[in-house]
Short mmCIF file of C-alpha atoms (C1' of nucleotides) in Angstrom, two decimals:
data_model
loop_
_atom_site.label_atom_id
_atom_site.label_comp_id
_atom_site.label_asym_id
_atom_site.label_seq_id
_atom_site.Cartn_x
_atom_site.Cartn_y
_atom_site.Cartn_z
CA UNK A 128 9.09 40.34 17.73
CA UNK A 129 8.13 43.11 20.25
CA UNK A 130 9.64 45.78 20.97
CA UNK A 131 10.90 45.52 24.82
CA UNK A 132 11.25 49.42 25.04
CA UNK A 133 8.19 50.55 23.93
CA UNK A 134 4.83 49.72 26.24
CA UNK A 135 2.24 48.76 23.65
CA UNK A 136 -1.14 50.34 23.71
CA UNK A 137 -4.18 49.35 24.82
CA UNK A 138 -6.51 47.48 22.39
CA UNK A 139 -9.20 50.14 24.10
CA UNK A 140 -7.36 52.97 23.38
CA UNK A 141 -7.57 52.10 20.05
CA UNK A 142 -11.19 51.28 19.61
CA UNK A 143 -12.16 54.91 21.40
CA UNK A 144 -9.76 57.05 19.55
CA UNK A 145 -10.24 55.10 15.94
CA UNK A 146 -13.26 53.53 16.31
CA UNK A 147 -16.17 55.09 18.55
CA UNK A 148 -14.72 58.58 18.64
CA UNK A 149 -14.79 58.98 14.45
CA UNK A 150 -17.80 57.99 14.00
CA UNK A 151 -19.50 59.61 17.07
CA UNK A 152 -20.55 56.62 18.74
CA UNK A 153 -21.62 56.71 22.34
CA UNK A 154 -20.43 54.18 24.72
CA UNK A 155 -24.33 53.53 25.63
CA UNK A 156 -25.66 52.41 22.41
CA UNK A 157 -22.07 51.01 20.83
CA UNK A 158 -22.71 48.64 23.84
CA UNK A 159 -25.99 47.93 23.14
CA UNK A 160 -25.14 46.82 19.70
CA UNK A 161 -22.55 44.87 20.04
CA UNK A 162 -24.45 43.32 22.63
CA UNK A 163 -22.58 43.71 25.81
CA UNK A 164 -22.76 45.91 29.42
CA UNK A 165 -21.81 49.49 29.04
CA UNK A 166 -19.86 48.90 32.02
CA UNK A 167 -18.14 46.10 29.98
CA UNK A 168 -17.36 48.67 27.41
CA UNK A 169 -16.52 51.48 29.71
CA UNK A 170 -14.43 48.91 31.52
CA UNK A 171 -12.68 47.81 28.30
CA UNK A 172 -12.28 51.46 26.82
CA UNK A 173 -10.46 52.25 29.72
CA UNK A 174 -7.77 49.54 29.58
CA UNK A 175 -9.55 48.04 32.85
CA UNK A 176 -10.07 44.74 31.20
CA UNK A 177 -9.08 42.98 27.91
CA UNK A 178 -10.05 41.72 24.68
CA UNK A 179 -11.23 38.36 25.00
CA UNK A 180 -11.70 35.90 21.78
CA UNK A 181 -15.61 36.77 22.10
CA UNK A 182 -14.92 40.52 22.09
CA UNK A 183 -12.68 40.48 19.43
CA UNK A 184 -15.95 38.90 17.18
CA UNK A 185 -18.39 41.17 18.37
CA UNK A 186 -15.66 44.23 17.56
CA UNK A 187 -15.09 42.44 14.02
CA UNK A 188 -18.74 42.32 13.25
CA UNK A 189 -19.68 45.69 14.35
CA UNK A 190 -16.80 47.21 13.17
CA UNK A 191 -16.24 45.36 9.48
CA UNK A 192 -12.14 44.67 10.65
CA UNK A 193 -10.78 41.36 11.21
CA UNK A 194 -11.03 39.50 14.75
CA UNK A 195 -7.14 39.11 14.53
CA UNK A 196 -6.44 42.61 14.27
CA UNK A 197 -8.14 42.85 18.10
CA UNK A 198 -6.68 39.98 19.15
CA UNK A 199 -2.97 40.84 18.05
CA UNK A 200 -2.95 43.89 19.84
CA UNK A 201 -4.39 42.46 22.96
CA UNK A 202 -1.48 39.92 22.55
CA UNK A 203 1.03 42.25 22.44
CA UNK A 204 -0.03 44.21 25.01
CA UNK A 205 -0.12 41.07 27.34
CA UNK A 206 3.17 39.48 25.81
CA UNK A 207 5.02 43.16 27.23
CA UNK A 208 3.30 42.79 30.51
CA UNK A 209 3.95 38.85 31.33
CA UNK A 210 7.73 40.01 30.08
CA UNK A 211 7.74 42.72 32.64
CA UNK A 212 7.25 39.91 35.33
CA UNK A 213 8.49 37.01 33.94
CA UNK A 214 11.52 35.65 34.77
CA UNK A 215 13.05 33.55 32.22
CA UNK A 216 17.44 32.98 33.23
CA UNK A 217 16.90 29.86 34.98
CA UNK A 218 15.10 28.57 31.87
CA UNK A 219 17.90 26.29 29.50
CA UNK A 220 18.01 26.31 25.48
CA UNK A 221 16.74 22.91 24.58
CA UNK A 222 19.10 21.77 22.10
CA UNK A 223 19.09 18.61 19.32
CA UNK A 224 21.09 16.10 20.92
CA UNK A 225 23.85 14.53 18.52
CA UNK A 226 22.71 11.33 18.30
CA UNK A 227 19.13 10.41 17.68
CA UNK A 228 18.83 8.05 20.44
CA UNK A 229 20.18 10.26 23.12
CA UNK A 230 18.16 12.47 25.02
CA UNK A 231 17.95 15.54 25.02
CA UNK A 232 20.63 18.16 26.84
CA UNK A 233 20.28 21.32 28.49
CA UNK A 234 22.52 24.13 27.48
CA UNK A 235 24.40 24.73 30.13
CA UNK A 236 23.51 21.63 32.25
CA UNK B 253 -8.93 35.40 8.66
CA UNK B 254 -10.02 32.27 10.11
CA UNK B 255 -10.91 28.93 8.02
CA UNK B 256 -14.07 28.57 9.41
CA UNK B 257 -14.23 25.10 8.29
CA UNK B 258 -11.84 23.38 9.70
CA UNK B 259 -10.88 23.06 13.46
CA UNK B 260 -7.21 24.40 14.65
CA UNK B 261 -5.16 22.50 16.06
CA UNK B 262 -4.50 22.68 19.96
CA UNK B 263 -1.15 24.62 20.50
CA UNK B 264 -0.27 21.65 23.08
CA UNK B 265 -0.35 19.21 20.16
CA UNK B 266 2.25 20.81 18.13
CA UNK B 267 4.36 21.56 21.24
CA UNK B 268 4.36 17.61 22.06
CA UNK B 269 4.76 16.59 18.54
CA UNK B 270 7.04 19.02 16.85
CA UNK B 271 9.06 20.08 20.23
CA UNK B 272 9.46 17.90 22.89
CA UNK B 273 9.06 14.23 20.77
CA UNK B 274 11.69 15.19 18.05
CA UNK B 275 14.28 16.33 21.26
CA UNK B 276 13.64 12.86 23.25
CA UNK B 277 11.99 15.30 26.23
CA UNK B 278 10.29 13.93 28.37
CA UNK B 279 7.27 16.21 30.41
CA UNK B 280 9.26 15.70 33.99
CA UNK B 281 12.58 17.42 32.63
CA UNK B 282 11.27 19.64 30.01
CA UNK B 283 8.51 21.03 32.89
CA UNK B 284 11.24 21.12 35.69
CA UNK B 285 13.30 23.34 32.71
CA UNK B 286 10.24 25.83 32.05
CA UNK B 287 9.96 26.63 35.57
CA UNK B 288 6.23 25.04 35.72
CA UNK B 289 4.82 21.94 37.67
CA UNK B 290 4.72 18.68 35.94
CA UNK B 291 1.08 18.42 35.71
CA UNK B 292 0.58 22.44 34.18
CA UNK B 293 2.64 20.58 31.03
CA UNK B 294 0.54 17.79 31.07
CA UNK B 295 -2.46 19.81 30.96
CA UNK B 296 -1.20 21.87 28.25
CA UNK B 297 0.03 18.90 26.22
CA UNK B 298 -3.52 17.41 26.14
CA UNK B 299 -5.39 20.59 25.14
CA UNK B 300 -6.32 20.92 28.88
CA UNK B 301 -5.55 24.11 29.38
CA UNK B 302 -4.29 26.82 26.42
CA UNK B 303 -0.49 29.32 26.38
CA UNK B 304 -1.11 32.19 28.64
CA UNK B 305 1.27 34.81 27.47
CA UNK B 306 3.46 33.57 30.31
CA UNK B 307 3.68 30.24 29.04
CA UNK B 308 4.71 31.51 25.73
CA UNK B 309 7.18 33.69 26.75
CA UNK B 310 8.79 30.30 28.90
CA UNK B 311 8.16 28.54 25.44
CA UNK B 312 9.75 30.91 23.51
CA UNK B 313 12.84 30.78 25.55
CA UNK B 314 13.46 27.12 26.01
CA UNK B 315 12.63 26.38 22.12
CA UNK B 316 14.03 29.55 20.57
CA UNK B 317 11.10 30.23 18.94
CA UNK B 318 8.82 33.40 19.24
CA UNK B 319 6.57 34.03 22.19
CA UNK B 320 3.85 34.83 18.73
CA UNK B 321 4.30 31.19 17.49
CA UNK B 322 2.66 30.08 20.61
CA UNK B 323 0.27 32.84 21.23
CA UNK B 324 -1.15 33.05 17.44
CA UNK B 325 -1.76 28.97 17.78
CA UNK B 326 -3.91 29.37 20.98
CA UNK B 327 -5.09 32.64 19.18
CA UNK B 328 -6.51 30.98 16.16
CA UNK B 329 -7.79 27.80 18.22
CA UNK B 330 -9.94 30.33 20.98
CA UNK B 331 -11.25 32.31 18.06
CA UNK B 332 -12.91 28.74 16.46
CA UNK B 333 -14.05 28.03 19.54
CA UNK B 334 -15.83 31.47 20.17
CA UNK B 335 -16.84 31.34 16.81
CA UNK B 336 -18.70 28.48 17.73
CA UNK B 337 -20.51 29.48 20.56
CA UNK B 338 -21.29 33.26 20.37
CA UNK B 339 -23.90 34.48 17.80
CA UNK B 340 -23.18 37.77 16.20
CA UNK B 341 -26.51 38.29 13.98
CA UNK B 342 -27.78 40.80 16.08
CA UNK B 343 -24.82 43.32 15.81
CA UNK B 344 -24.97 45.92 12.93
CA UNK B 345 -22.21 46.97 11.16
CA UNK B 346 -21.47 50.35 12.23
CA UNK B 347 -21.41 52.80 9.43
CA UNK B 348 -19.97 56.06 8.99
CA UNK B 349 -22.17 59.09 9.06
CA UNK B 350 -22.96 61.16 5.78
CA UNK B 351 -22.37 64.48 7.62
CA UNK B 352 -19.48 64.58 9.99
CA UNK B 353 -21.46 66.29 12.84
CA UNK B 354 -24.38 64.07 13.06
CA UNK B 355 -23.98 60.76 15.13
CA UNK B 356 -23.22 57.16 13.68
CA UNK B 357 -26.22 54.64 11.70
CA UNK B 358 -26.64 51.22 12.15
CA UNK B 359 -26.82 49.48 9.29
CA UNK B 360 -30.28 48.51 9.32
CA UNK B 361 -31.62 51.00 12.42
"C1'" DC C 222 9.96 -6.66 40.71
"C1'" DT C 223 11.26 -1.81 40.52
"C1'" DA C 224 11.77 2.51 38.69
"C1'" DC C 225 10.28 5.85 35.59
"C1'" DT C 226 6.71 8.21 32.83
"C1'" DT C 227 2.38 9.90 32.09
"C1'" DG C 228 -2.58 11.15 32.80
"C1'" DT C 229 -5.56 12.71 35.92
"C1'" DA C 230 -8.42 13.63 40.14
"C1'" DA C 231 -9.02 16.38 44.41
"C1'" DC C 232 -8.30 20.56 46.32
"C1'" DC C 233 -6.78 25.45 46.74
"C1'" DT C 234 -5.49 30.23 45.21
"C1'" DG C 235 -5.65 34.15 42.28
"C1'" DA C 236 -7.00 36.53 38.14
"C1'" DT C 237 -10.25 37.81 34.69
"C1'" DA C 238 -14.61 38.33 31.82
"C1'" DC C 239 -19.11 39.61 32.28
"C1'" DG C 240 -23.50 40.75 34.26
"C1'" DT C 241 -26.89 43.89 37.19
"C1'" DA C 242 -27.77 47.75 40.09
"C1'" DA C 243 -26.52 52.02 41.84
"C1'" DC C 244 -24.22 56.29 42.47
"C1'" DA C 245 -21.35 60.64 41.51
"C1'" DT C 246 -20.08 63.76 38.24
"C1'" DG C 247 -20.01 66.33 34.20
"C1'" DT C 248 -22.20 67.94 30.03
"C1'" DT C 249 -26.02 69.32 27.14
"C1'" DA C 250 -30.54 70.87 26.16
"C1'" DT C 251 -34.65 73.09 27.33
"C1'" DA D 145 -31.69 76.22 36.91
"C1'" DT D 146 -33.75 71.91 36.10
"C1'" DA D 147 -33.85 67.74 33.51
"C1'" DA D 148 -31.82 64.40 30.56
"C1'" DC D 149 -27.96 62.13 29.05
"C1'" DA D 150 -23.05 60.25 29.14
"C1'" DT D 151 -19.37 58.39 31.54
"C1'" DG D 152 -16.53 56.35 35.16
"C1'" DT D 153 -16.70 53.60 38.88
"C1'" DT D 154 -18.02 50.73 43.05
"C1'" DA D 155 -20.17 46.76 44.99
"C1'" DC D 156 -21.62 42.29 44.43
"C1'" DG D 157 -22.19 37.80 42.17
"C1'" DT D 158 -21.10 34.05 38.69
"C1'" DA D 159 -18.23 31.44 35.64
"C1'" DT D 160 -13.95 30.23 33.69
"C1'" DC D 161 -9.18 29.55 33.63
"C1'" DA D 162 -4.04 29.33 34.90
"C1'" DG D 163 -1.32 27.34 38.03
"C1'" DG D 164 0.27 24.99 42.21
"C1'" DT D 165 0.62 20.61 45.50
"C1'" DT D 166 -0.34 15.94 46.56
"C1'" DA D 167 -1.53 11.49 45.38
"C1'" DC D 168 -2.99 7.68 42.81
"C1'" DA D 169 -3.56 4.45 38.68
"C1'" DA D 170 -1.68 2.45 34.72
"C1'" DG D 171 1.79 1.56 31.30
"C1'" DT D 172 6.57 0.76 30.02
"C1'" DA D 173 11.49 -0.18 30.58
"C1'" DG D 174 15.28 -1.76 33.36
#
DNA sequence: CTACTTGTAACCTGATACGTAACATGTTAT
DNA sequence: ATAACATGTTACGTATCAGGTTACAAGTAG
């Protein structure tokens, strides 16, 4: 469940402020390590780009966490932007017709 | 955590098989419903393409499920796949510093 | 036969991840 | 102050992917 009122943070925000910053990592050789651009990084840190599936390993490795926990908030943070955007009235509830040979029906068609 | 050994199954799968087959759907209607073309389904369906967090949102709505259902299946199926494809035995494991001034070790640096 | 359903190919647009190279700016060290 | 380093960012290029339209082939149901 998200929570519509509250914009969720950036996946970045949270590897410079938990991850780099405590243990006095520069963005130059925490790039280098983990084996990506420091623009990539910089880019990233910033909330200029994502967490991709890749990412999220290379984070995990480096950074002894699970991939998910990357991933999740990356979701999240997408999942409040696409709602921001998304418009979803005209979509219909499927429902289970009565019987089992029917077809399906729309909720308010 | 990720079973490493087994493959996920395709988010599109479980949509055709546990969503639209059990409601007698059929990819024209329930496409037309979503607010997507015909084909986008189609591609979906067959593992084609994955759920952007758009498409899980739509999901979510028309099956009254959560948008996570949907986004944690493709999660779990791109993170095998990177898994697959991007080698991570050159990244160190980051370690905290003894003193809290000096900078961050790699694990084997 | 005809209509419907589905898969898919061709083609186009837009977004995004990622890379290199380069530059401006700010900070730190000598 | 000069030099070295760190960071943000721009420009440019490549690859991938979501999604759309149109159209066609093949299977199934009436």
């Amino acid at each position: 469940m998200i929570k519509q009122g509250m914009k969720p943070i950036h996946p970045g925000q949270i590897l410079k402020e938990m991850y780099l910053e405590p243990l006095s990592l520069n963005q130059t050789d925490a790039a280098a390590n983990l084996g990506i651009a420091r623009k990539t990084l910089s880019m990233l840190l910033n909330g200029h780009q994502g967490v991709s599936a890749e990412m999220a390993l290379r984070l995990s490795k480096a950074f002894n966490t699970s991939p998910e926990l990357w991933l999740n908030m990356q979701r999240n943070y997408d999942l409040w932007n696409a709602g921001q955007r998304v418009k979803l009235s005209q979509i219909k509830v499927f429902r289970k017709p009565r019987n089992a040979s029917s077809r399906a029906i729309l909720s308010h068609a």
